[in-house]
mmCIF file of C-alpha atoms in Angstrom:
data_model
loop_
_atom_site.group_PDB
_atom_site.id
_atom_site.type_symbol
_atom_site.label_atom_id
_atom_site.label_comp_id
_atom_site.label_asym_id
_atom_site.label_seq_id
_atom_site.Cartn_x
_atom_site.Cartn_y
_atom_site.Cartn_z
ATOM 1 C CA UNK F 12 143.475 101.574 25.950
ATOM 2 C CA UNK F 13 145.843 104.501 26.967
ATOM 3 C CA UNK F 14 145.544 106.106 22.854
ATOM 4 C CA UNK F 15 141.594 105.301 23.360
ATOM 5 C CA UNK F 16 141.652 106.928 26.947
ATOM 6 C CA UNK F 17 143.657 109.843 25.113
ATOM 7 C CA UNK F 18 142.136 110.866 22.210
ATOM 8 C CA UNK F 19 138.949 111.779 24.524
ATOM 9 C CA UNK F 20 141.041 114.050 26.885
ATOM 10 C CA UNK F 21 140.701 117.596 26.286
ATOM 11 C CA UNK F 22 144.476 117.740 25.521
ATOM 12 C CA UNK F 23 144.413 115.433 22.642
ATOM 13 C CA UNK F 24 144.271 118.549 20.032
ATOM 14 C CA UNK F 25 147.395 119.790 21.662
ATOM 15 C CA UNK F 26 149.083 116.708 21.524
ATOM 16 C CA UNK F 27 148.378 116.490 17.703
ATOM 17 C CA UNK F 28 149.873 120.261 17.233
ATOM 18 C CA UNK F 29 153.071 119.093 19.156
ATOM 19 C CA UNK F 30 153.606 116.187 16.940
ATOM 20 C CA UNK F 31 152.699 118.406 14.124
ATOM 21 C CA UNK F 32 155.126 120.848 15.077
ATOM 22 C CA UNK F 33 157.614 118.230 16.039
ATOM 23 C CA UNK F 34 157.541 116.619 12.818
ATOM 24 C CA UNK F 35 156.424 119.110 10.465
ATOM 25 C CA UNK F 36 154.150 116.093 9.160
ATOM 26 C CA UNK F 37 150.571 118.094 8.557
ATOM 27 C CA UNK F 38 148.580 114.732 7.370
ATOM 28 C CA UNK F 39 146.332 113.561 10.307
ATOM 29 C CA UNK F 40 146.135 109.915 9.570
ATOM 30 C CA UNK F 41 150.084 110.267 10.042
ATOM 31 C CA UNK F 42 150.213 112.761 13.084
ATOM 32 C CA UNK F 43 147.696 109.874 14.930
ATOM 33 C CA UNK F 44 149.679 107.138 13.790
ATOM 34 C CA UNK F 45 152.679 108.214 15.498
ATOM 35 C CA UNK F 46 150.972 109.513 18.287
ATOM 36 C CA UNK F 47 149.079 105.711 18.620
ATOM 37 C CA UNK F 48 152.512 104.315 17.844
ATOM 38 C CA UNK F 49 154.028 106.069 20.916
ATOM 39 C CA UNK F 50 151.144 105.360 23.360
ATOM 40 C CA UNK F 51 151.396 101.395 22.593
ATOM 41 C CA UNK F 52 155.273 101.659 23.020
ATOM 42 C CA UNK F 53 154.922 102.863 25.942
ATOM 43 C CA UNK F 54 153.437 99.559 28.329
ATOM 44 C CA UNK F 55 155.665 97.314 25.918
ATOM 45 C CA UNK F 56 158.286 98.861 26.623
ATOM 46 C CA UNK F 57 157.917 99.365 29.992
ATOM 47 C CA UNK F 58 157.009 95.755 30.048
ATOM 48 C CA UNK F 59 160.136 94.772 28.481
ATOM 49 C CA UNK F 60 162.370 96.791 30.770
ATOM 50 C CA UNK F 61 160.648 95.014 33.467
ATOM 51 C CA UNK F 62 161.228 91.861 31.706
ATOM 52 C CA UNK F 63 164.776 92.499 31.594
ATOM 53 C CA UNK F 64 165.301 93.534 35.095
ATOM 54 C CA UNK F 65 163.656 90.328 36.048
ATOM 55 C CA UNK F 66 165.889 88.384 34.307
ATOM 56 C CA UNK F 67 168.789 89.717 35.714
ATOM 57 C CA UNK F 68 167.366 88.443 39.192
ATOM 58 C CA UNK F 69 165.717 85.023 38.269
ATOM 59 C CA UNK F 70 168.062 83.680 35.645
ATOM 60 C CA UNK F 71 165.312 83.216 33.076
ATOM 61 C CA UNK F 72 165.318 84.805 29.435
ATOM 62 C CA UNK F 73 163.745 88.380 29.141
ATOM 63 C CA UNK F 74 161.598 87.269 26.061
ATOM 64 C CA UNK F 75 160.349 84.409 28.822
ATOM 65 C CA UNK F 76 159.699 86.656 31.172
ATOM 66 C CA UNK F 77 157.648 89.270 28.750
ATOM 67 C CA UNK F 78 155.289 86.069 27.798
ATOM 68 C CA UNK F 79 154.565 85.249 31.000
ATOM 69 C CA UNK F 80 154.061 88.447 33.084
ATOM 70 C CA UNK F 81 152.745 90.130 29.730
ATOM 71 C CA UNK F 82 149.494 88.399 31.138
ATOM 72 C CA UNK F 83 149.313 90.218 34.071
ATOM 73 C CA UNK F 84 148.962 93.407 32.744
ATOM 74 C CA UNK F 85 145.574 91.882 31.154
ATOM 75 C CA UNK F 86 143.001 93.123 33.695
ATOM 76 C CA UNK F 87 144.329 95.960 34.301
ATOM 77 C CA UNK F 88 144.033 96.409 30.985
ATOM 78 C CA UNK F 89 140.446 95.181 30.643
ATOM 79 C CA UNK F 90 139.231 97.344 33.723
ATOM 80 C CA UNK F 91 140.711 100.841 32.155
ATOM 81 C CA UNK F 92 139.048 99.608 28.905
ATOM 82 C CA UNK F 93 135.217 99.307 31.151
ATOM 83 C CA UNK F 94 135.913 102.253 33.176
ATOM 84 C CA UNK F 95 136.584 104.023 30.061
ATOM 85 C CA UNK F 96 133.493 102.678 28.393
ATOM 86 C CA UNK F 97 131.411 103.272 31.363
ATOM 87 C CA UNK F 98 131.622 106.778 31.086
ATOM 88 C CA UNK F 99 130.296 106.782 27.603
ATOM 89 C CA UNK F 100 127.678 104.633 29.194
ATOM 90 C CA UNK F 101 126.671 106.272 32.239
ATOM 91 C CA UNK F 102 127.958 110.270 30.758
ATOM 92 C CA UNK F 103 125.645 109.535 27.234
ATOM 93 C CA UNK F 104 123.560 106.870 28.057
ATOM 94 C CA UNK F 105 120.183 109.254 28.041
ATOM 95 C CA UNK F 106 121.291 110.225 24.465
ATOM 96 C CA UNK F 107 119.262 106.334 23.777
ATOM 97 C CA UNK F 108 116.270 107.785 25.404
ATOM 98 C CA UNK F 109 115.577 110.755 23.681
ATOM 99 C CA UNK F 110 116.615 109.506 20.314
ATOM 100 C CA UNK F 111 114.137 106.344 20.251
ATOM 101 C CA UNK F 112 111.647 108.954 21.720
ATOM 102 C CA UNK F 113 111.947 111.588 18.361
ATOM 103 C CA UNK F 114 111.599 108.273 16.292
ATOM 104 C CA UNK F 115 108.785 107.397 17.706
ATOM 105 C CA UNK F 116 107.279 110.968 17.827
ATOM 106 C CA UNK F 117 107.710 110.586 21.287
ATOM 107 C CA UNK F 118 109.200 112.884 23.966
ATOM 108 C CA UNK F 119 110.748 116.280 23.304
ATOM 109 C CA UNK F 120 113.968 117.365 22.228
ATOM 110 C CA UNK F 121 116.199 115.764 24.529
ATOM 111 C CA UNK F 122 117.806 116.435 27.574
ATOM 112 C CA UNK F 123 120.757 116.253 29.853
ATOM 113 C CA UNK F 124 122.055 112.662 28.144
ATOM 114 C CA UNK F 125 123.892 111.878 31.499
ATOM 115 C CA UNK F 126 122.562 109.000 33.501
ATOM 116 C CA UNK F 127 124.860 110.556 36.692
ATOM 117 C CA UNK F 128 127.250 112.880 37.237
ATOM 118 C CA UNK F 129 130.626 113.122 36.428
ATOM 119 C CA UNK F 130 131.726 112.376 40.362
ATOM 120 C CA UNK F 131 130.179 109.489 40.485
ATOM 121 C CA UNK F 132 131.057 108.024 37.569
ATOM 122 C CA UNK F 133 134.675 108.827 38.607
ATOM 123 C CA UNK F 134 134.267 106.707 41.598
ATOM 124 C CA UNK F 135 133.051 103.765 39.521
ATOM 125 C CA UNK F 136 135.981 104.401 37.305
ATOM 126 C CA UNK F 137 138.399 104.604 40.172
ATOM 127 C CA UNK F 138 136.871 101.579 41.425
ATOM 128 C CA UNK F 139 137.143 99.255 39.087
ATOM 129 C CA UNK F 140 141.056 100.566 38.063
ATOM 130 C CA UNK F 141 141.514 99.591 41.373
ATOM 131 C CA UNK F 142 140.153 96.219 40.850
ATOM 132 C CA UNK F 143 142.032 96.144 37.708
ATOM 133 C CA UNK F 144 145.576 97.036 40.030
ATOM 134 C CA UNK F 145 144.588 94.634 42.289
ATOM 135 C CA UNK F 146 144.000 91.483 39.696
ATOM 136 C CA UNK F 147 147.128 92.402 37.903
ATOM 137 C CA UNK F 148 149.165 92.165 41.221
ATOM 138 C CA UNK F 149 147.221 89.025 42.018
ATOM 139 C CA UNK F 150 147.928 87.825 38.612
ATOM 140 C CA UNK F 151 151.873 88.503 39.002
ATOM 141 C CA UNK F 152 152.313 87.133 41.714
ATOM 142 C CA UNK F 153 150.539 83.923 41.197
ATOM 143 C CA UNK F 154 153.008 83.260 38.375
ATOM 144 C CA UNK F 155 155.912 84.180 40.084
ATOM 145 C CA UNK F 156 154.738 81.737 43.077
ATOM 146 C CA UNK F 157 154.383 79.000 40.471
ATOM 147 C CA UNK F 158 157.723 79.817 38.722
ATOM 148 C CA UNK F 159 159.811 80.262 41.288
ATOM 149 C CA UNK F 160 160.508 77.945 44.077
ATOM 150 C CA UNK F 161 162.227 80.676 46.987
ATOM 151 C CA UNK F 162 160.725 83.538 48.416
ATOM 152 C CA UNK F 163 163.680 85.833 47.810
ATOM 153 C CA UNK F 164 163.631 85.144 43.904
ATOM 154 C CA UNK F 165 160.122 85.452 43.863
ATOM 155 C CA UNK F 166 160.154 88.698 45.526
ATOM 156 C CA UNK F 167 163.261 90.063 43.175
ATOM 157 C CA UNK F 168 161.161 88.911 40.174
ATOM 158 C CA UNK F 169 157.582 90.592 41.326
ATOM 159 C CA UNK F 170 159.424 93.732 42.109
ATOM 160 C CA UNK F 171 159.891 95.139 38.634
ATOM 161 C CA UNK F 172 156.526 94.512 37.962
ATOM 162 C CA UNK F 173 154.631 95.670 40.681
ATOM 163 C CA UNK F 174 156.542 98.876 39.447
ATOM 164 C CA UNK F 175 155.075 98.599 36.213
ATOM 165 C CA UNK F 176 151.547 97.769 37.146
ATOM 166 C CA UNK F 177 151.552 100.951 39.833
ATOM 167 C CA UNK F 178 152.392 102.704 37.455
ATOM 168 C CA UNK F 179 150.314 101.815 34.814
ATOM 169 C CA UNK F 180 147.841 102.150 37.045
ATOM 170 C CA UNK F 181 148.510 105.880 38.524
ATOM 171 C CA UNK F 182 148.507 107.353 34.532
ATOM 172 C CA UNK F 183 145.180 105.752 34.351
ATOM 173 C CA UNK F 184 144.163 107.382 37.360
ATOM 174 C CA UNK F 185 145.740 110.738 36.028
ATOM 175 C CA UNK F 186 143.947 110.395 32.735
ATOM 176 C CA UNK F 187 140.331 110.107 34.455
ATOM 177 C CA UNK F 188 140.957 113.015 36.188
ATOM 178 C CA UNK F 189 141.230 115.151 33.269
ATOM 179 C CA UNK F 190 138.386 116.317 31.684
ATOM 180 C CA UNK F 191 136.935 114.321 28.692
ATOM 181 C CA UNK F 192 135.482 115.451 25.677
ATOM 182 C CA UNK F 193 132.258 114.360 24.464
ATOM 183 C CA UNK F 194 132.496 113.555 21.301
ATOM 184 C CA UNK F 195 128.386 112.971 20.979
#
């Protein structure tokens, strides 16, 4: 979700050029590959630092840990992907009208495509990545309470990922901020 949520911010192009210029590598299909390749390394390996800082408090194996709080990162996850999608939705949606409409010989050109505006879409965006925070917390700690039998390891164990999924959460918040390009 974060290369999806990327390559429609305005900055993308200037995130190619600095891997371009990084790398000296000129092929696209390259340049995005390592720039995907970085923005999927990024939650895994936050995930596994997490992972190992766990480990270090509740005895169990980082790979352990990874598998089983790996699945709380899920709806966070899922609600970036919707909030994402709901701007193509609710930002391009009209684009549906007007098209059917010049097939049919219906309607004129077209129009403003967007179903609302950009603020309020933001607010359903920030309202479902806070939904998305909020199950991946819930989701953490529920298997940290099943794991682990005393508060004080649960607590040490939930702590590195809370980190993570605040976080994860606050660049997802940063990235809807920024202005997206249409790409209609």
């Amino acid at each position: 979700v974060l290369i999806q949520n990327i390559t429609m911010l305005e900055v993308w192009n200037s995130v190619l050029a600095q891997i371009e210029a990084l790398t000296g590598i000129t092929s696209y299909a390259v340049i995005f590959t390592v720039a995907f390749a970085v923005a999927v390394s990024v939650p895994v390996g936050l995930l596994a630092l997490a992972s190992r800082i766990a480990a270090s408090r509740n005895l169990d194996d980082t790979k352990l840990n990874f598998a089983r709080f790996g699945y709380a990162l899920i709806p966070l996850d899922v609600a970036a992907h919707l909030a994402h999608n709901l701007f193509h939705l609710l930002a391009e949606g009209g684009s549906v009208y007007y098209t059917v409409g010049a097939l049919v010989g219906v309607g004129g050109t077209g129009g403003d495509p967007a179903l609302m505006s950009t603020g309020a879409i933001q607010v359903l965006q920030f309202a479902l990545l806070a939904l998305g925070v909020a199950g991946s917390l819930y989701t953490a700690r529920r298997i940290a309470h099943r794991r682990y039998r005393t508060a004080s390891r649960r607590r040490s164990t939930l702590i590195p990922y809370v980190a993570i999924i605040v976080l994860l959460g606050a660049i997802n918040v940063w990235m809807f901020l920024l202005p997206m390009a249409h790409r209609m």
